[in-house]
XYZ file of C-alpha atoms in Angstrom:
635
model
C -38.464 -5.856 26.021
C -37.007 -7.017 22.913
C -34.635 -10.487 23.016
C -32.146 -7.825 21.649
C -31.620 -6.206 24.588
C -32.616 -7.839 27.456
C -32.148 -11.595 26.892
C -29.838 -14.089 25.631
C -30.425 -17.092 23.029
C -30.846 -19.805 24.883
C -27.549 -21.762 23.305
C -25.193 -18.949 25.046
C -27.163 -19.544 28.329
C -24.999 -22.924 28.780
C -21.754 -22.687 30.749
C -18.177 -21.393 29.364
C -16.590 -24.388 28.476
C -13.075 -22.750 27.201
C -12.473 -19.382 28.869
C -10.173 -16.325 28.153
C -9.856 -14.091 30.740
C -8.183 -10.680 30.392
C -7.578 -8.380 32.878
C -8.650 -4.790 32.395
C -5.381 -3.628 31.590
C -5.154 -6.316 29.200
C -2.587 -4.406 26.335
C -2.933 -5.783 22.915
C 0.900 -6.407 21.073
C -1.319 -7.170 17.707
C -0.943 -4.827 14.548
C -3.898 -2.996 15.344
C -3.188 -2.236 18.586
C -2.763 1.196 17.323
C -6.105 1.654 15.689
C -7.682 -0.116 18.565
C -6.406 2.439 21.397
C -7.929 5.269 19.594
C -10.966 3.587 19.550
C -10.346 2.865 22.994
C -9.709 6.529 23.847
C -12.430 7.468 21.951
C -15.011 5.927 24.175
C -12.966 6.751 27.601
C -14.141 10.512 26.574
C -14.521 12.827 29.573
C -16.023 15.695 27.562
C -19.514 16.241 27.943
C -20.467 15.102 24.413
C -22.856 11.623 24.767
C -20.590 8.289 24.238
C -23.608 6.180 23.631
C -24.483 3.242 25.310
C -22.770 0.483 26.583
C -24.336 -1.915 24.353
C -22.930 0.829 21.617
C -19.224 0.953 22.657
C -18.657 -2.777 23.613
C -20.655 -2.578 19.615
C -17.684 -0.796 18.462
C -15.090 -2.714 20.388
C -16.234 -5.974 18.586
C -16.582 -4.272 14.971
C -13.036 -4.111 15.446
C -12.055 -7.423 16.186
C -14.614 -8.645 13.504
C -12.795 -6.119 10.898
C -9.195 -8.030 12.270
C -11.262 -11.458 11.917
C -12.636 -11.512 9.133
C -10.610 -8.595 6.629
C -12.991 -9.937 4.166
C -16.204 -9.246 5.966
C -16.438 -5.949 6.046
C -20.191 -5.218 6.398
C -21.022 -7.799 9.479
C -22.213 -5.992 12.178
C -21.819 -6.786 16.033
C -24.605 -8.657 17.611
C -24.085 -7.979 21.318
C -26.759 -8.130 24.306
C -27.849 -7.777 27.795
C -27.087 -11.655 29.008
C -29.585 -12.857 31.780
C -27.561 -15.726 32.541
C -24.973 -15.640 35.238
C -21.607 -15.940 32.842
C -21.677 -12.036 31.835
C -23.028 -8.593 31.557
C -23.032 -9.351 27.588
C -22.856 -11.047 24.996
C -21.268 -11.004 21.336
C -22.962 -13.565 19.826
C -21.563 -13.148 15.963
C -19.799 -16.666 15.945
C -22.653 -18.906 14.904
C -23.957 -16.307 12.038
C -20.265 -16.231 10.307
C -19.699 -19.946 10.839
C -23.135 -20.602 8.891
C -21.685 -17.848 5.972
C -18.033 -19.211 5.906
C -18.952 -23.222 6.609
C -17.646 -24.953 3.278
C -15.175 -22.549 2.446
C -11.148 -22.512 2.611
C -10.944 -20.910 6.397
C -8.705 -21.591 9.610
C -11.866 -22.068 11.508
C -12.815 -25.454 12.586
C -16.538 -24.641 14.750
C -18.564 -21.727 16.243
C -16.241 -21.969 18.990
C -12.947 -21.309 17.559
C -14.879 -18.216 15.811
C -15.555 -16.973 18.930
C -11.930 -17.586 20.393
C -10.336 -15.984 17.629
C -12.873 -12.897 17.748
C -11.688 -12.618 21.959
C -8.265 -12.808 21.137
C -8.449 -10.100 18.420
C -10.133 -7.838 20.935
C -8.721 -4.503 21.662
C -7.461 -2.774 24.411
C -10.570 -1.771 26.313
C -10.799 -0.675 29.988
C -14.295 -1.708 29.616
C -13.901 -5.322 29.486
C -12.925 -7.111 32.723
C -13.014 -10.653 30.890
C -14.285 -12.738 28.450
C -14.882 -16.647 28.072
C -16.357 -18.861 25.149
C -19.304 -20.729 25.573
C -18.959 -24.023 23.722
C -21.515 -22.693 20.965
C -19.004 -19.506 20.453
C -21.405 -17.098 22.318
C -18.791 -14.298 24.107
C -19.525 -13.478 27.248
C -18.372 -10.600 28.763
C -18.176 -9.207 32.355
C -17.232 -5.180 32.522
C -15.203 -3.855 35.045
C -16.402 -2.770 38.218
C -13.823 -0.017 37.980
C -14.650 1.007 34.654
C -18.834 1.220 35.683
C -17.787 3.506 38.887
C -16.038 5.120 36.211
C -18.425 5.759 34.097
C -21.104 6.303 36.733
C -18.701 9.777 38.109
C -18.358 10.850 34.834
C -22.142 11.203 34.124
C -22.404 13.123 37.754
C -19.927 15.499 36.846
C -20.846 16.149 32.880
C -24.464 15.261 33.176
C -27.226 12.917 32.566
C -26.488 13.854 29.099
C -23.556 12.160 28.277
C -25.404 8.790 28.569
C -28.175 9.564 25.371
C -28.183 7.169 23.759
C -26.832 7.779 19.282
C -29.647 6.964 17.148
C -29.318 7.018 13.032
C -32.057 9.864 12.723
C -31.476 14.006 12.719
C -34.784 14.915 12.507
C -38.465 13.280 13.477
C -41.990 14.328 13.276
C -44.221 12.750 16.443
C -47.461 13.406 15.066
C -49.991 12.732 18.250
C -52.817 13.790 20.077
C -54.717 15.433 17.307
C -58.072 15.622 19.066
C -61.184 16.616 17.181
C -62.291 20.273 16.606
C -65.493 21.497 18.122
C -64.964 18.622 20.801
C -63.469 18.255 23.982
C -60.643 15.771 24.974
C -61.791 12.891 26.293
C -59.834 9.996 28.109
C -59.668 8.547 24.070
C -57.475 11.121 23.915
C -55.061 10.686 26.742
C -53.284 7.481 25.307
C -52.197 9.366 22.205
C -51.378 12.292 23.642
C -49.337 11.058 26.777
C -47.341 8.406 24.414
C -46.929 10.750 21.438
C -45.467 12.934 24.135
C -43.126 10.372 25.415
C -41.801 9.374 22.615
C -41.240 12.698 21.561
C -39.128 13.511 24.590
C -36.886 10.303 23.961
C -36.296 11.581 20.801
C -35.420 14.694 22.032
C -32.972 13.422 24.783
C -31.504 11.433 21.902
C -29.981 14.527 20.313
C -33.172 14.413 17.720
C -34.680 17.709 16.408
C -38.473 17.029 16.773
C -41.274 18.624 14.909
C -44.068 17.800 17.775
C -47.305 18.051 15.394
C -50.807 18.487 16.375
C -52.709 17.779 13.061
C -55.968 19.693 13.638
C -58.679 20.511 11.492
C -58.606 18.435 8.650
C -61.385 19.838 6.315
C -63.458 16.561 6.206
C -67.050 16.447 6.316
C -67.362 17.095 10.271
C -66.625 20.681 9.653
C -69.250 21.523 6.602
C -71.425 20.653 9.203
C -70.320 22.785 11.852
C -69.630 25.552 9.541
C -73.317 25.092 8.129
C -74.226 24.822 11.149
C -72.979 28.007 12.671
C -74.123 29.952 9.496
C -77.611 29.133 10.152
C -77.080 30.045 14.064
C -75.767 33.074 13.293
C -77.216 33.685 9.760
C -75.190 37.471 9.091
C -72.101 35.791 10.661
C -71.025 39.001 12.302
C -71.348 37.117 15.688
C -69.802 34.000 14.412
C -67.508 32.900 17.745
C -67.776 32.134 21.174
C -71.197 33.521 21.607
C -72.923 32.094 18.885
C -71.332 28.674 19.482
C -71.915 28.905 22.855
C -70.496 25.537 24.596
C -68.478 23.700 22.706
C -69.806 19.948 22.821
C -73.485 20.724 22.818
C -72.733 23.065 19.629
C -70.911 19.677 18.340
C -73.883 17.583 19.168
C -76.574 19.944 18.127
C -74.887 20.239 14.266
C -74.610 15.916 14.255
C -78.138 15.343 15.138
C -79.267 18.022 12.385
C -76.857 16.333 10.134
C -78.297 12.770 10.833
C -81.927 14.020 10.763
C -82.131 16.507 7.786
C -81.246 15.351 4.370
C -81.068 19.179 3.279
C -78.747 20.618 5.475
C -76.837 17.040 5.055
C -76.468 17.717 1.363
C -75.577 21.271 2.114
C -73.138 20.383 4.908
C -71.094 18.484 2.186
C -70.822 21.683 -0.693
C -69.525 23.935 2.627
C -66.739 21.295 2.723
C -66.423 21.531 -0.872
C -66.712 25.109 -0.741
C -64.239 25.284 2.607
C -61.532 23.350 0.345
C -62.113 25.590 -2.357
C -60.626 28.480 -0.459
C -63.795 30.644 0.137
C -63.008 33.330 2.189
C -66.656 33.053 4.144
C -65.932 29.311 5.209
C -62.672 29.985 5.668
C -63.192 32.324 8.813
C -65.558 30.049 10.273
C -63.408 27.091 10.217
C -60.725 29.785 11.750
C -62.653 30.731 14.520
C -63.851 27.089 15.387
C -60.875 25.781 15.677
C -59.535 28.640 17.599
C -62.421 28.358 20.252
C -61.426 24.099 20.151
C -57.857 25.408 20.415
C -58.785 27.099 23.676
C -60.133 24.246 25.244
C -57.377 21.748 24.073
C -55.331 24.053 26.183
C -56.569 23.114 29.610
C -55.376 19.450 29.310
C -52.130 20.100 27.606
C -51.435 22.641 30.358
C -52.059 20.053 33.374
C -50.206 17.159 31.364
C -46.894 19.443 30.418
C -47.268 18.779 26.834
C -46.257 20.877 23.928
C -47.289 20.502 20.615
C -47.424 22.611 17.180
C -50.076 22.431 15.460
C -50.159 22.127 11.501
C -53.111 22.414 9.251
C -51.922 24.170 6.335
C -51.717 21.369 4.013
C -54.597 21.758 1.629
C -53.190 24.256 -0.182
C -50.693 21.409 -1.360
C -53.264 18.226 -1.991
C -53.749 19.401 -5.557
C -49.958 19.061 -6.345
C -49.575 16.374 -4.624
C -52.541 14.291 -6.367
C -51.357 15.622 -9.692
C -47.956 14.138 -9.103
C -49.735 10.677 -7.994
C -51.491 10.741 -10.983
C -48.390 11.683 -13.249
C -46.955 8.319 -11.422
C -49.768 6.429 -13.051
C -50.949 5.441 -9.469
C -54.628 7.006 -9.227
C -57.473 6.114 -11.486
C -61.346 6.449 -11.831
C -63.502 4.390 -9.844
C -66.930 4.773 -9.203
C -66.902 8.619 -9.728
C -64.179 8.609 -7.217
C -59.871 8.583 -7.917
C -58.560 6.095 -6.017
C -55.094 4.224 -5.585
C -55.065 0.276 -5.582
C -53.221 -0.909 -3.039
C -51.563 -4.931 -3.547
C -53.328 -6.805 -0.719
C -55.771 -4.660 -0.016
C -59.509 -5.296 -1.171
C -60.969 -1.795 -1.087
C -58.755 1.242 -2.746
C -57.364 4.050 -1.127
C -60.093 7.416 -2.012
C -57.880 10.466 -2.488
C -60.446 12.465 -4.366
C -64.271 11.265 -3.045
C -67.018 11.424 -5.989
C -68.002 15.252 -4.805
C -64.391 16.732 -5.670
C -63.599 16.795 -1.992
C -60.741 15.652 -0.101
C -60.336 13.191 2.344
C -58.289 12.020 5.049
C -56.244 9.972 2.983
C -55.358 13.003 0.750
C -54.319 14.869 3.689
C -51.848 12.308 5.194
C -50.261 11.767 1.332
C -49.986 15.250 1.477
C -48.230 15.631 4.653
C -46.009 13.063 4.242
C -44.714 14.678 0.925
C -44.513 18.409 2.713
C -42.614 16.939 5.530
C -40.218 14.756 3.634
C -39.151 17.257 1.031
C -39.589 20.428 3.043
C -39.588 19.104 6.375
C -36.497 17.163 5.643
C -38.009 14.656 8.334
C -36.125 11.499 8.576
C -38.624 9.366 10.553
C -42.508 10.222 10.731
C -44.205 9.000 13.569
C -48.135 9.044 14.209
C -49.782 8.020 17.331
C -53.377 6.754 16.789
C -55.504 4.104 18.003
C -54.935 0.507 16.697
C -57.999 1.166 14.298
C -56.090 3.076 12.196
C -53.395 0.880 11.223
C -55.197 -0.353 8.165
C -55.541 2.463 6.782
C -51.752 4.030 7.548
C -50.398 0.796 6.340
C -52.167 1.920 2.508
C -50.928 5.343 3.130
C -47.696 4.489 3.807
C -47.683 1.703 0.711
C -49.230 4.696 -1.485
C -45.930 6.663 -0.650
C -43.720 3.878 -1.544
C -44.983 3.017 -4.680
C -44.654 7.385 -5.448
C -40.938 6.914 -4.180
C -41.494 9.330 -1.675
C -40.657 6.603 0.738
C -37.854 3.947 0.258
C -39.492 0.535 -1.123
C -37.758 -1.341 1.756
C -40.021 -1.516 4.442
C -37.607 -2.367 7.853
C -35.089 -0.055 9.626
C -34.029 2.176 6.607
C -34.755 5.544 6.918
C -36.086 7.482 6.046
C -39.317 5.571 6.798
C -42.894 6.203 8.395
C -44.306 4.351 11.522
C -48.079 4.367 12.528
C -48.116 3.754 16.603
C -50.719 2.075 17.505
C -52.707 1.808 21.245
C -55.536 -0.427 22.635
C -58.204 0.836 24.080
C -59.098 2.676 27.985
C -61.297 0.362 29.254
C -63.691 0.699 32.631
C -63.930 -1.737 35.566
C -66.643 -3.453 33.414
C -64.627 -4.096 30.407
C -65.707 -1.785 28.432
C -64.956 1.558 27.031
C -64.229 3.715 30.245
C -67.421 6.282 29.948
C -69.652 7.651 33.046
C -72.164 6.342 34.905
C -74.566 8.347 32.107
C -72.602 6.518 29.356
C -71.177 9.663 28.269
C -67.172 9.695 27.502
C -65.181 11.154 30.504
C -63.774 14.520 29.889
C -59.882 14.364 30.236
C -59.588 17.661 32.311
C -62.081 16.051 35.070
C -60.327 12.866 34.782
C -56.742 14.937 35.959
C -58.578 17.050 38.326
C -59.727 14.191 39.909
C -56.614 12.114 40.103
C -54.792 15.976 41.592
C -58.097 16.045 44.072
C -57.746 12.399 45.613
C -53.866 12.980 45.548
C -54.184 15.904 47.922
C -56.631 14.295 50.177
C -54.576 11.087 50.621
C -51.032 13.483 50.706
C -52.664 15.640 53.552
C -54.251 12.584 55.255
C -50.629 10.920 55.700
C -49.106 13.976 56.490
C -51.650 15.061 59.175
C -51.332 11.121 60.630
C -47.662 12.004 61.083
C -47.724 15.977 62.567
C -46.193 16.930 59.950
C -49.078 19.074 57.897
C -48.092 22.166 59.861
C -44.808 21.697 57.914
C -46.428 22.161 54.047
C -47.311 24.929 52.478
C -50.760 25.160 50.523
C -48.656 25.818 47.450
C -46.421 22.880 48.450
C -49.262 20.967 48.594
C -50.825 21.749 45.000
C -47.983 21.578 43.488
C -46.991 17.740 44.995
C -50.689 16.835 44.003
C -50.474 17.680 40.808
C -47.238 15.993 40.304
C -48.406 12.770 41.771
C -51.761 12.993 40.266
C -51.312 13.696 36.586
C -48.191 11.507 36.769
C -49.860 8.592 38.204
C -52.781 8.745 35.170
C -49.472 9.049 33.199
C -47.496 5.909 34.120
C -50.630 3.746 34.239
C -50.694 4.132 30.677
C -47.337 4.375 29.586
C -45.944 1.345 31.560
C -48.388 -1.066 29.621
C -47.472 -1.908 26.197
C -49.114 0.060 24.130
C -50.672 -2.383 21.658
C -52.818 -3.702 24.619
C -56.287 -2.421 25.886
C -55.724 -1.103 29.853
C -58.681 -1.167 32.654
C -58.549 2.688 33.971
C -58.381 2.561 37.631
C -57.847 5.071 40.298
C -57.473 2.938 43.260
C -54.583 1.240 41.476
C -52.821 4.014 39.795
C -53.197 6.296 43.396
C -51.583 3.039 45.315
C -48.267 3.706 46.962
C -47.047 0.218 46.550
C -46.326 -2.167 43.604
C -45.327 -0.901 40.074
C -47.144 2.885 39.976
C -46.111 6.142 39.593
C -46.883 7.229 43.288
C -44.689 4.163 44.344
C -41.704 5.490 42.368
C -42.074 9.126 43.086
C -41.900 8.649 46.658
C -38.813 6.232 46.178
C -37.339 8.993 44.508
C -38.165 11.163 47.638
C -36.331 8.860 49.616
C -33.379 8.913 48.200
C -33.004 12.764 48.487
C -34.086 12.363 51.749
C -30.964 10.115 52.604
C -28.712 12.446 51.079
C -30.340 15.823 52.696
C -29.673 13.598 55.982
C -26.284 13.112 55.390
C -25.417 16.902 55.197
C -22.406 16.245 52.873
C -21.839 18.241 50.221
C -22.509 16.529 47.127
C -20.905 18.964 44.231
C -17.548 18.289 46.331
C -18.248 14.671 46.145
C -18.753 14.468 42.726
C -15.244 15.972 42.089
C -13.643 13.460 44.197
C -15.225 10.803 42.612
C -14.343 7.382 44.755
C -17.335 4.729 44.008
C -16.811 1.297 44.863
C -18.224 -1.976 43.414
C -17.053 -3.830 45.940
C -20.320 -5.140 47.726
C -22.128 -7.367 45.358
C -25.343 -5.215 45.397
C -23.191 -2.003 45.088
C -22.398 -3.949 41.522
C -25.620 -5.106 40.606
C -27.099 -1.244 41.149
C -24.096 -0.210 39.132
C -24.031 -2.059 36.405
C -28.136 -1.152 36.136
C -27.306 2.165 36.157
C -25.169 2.215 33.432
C -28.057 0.573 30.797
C -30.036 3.250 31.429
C -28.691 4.444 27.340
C -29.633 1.520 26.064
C -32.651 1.009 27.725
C -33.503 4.673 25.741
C -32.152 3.285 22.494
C -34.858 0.197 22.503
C -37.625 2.036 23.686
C -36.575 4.749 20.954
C -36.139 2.602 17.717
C -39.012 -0.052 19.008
C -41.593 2.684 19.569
C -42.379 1.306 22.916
C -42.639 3.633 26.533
C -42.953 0.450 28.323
C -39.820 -0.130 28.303
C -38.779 2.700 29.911
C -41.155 2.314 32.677
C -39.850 -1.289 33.409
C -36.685 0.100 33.840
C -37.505 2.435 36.033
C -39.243 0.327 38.293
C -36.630 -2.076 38.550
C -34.011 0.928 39.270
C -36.395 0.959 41.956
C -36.676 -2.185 43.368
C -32.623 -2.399 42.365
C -31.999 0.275 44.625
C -33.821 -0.760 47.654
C -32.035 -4.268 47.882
C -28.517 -2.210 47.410
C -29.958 0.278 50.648
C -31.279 -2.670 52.409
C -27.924 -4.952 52.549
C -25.305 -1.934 52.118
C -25.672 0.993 54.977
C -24.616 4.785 54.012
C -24.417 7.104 56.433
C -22.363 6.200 59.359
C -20.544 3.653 56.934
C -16.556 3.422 55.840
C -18.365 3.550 52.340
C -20.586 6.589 52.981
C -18.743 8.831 50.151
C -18.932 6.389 47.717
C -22.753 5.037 48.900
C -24.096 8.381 48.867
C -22.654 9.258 45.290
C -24.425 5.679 44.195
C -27.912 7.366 45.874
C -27.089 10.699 43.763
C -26.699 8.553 40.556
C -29.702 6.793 41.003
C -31.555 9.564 41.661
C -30.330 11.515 38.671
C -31.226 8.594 36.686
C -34.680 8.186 38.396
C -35.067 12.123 37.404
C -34.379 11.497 34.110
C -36.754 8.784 33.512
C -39.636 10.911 34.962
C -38.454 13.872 32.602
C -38.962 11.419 29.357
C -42.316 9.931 30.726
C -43.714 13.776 31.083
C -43.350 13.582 34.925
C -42.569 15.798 37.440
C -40.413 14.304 40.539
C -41.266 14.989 44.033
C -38.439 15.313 46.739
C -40.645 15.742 49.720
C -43.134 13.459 51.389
């Protein structure tokens, strides 16, 4: 995770020298005390409309003591984090930042420190806030109160887990992922863009963003002149030009590559069908149609077993021409070699937007696109999720579209911008690229069915060791494979960073214990197993709200509870699914200390325990939903 949110400088680690502490009902008798309860109010809302996170609101609490601080100052904003030392929940750690701008100037202000003093005592009225204190260095820390975080906590169980999405600057978003090749089958290559492209997507989403999930397909490069050529001279009247003539789909690929590679002839006249394709012949036109409707088809079998949706786009070579032409008005594309080509500063070999044959490339395509989906799209933020090998080339794509002002020159957190996600690679026990003993690439719909397969064996095996296999259906049991299975190939991926190569490995992903998805789902089992046990009635719980903070691990649970916005937000705006997954898994491990040392049923505290198990369970829910997993509550 990012310093940002999970860790403090070091300097605001040391302990509170001076402290200030306010109670929660702390009432402010300063001039903006009325200004500062309606922002107070503001953030106590009960409605079902998301407040943002913590992080967001404490955010908004300190804008206004900077604004009363500093009058003069008007565009600093807040810099407050997670703290991992033992002085606070947070931290405000603005004081050293404005000494360093105001340090030489006329000002009341004698150190960090008194900057920070001031900034506490010009706090509002917050029920958030149980205290403050100084740290000599003028970091703030702050310690929320317990009764505000039960608060909070029964107000997301009554309006839902969607009050706590997190507010993020962006409206709209294409996630441009998975994109697999036409006239091929997905392969575990595939899986890492499709399962993050997904998640990301569905952070978005829970963040109030309208996504535009695209599945850029059949780009008319040179693979499909060949195929196209190919199937002509397979099925030389073309009345039989589909399934039958292609026959299976990756030995069809294969065939038309090793003709390609072999015969100079059909080579030359695989690249006038692209030519021909782009062109807008009607003839090449239906071919590509029907190949990439018979790909389509098979694409469908993962995205099916992994819960994905996608639209697919490939309309955008109507549009190159204008798009070029408008490059070219710019001044940015010239002549070289036969070819037009933009220079990119930096960069030793140009970006090709029109090869020496006429034809267009990848490069035209993605300049394209990104024109088409800022102007008509009205995208604010384009994502694409492709292998780290790609960077390069994004990073001229994207510097292309600056220098056109189709993107902002700034390159940083201004949007509207474009982002190219990158991913290591999917590597087998031997290091390597994960392929089959044959040294073939492993087919992603085996890969699932295989990971559902040993699920159900081990799920059946357990249950038959306890008597209890009598007691599942066969459709109960599918359907709990599945879930487990395709969830665990899932959340081996996503909980690495995705920058970094992963070694594929059933045995680990199927373990039950340690940091995998078959660990957490059954957790999550658990839980509703404690609160099936307690035969209370949870809806009439929720309405009489009651949760108490008072054990220390009935706090800690709490308190990690209520990041779960924030914990969105970074994983959101840094691109990064990881960060999700570490959250979850220390939700998990959170919890089980708070069961272990706190009992529930049977307890004075069992109303109040078991609406902690429901909120953690929610949240647990949640998480699963944004990682593309399905929870079990059985086991």
């Amino acid at each position: 995770m990012s310093n940002d949110a999970t860790t403090a400088p070091p300097l605001a680690q040391e302990a509170a020298v001076e402290t200030v502490g306010r109670p929660s009902s702390f009432a402010s008798n300063r001039s903006t005390s009325t200004q500062v309860g309606k922002i107070s109010d503001d953030l106590s809302s009960t409605s079902g409309d998301a407040v943002g996170s913590v992080k967001q609101q404490l955010s908004k609490i300190f804008k206004a003591s900077l604004q009363a601080t500093f009058p003069n100052e008007q565009d600093v904003d807040p810099l407050v984090s997670v703290s991992t030392a033992k002085f606070g929940d947070y931290q405000c750690n603005n004081a050293m930042g404005m000494w360093s701008k105001i340090k030489g100037k006329s000002t009341e202000f004698s150190n960090p420190n008194s900057i920070g003093q001031a900034l506490v005592k010009n706090l509002p009225a917050s029920e958030m806030i149980e205290s403050t204190s100084v740290a000599k260095a003028g970091f703030i820390n702050i310690i929320l109160s317990n009764a505000w975080i039960a608060k909070h906590i029964e107000r997301m169980l009554l309006n839902g887990i969607e009050t706590w999405a997190p507010i993020i600057p962006v409206k709209r978003a294409v996630v441009d992922f998975s994109s697999p090749n036409i006239a091929k089958e997905m392969h575990v290559g595939h899986l890492r863009s499709t399962i993050i492209g997904d998640t990301l997507a569905r952070m978005l989403e829970f963040s109030n963003v309208e996504v535009l999930r695209r599945n850029h397909v059949g780009d008319w490069g040179t693979q499909f002149g060949m195929l196209i050529e190919y199937l002509f001279e397979m099925s030389p009247n073309g009345e039989d030009a589909g399934r039958q003539a292609i026959g299976d789909l990756q030995d069809f690929y294969k065939a038309s590559k090793k003709k390609f590679d072999e015969d100079a002839s059909f080579k030359e006249k695989a690249q006038k069908a692209v030519v021909r394709l782009q062109g807008g012949e009607l003839k090449y036109r239906n071919a590509w149609k029907e190949i990439c409707e018979i790909s389509r088809r098979e694409f469908a079998q993962v995205y099916q077993r992994l819960g994905v949706h996608l639209e697919e786009k490939s309309f955008y070579n109507p549009y190159i021409p204008d798009a070029i032409r408008e490059l070219d008005d710019k001044g940015l594309v010239v002549e070289s070699e036969g070819a037009r080509v933009i220079f990119i500063e930096g960069q030793q070999i140009p970006l090709i937007v029109v090869k020496s044959d006429g034809g267009y490339n990848y490069a035209s395509t993605d300049l394209t696109a990104i024109r088409y989906r800022l102007r008509e799209e009205k995208a604010e933020w384009i994502i694409y999720v492709t292998d780290v090998g790609q960077q390069n080339h994004f990073d001229m794509v994207f510097s292309a579209a600056r220098r056109a002002s189709w993107l902002p020159e700034s390159v940083g957190s201004s949007f509207p911008k474009a982002s190219h996600v990158g991913f290591g690679l999917v590597l087998g026990a031997d290091g390597k690229r994960f392929r089959t003993r044959s040294s073939e690439v492993v087919r992603l719909v085996d890969l699932l069915d295989e990971a559902k397969n040993r699920c159900r064996k081990e799920l059946e095996q357990r249950l038959e060791n306890h008597g209890k296999l009598g007691e599942w259906t066969g459709q109960e049991l599918e359907k709990t494979a599945e879930a487990v299975g395709y969830g665990a190939v899932k959340y081996a991926d996503l909980k690495n960073n995705r920058l970094t190569n992963y070694t594929f490995s059933f045995d680990q992903m199927l373990n039950d214990k340690g940091n995998t998805a078959v660990y957490l789902l059954y957790a999550h089992a658990r839980i509703c197993s404690i609160i099936r046990k307690s035969n209370r009635d949870l809806e009439e719980l929720k309405k009489g709200g009651g949760i108490s903070l008072s054990h220390a691990d009935e706090r800690i649970l709490g308190l990690h509870l209520v990041r779960f916005a924030e914990v969105v937000e970074e994983a959101c705006l840094n691109l990064l699914p990881n960060v999700l997954c570490e959250y979850l898994y220390n939700l998990s491990e959170t919890f089980t200390r708070f069961y272990t040392s706190c009992q529930v049923i049977g307890s004075a505290e069992e109303s109040s325990r078991l609406l902690l198990c429901e909120a953690t369970a929610v949240v647990m829910r949640q998480c699963f939903e944004l990682l593309g997993i399905e929870p079990v509550y059985k086991i």
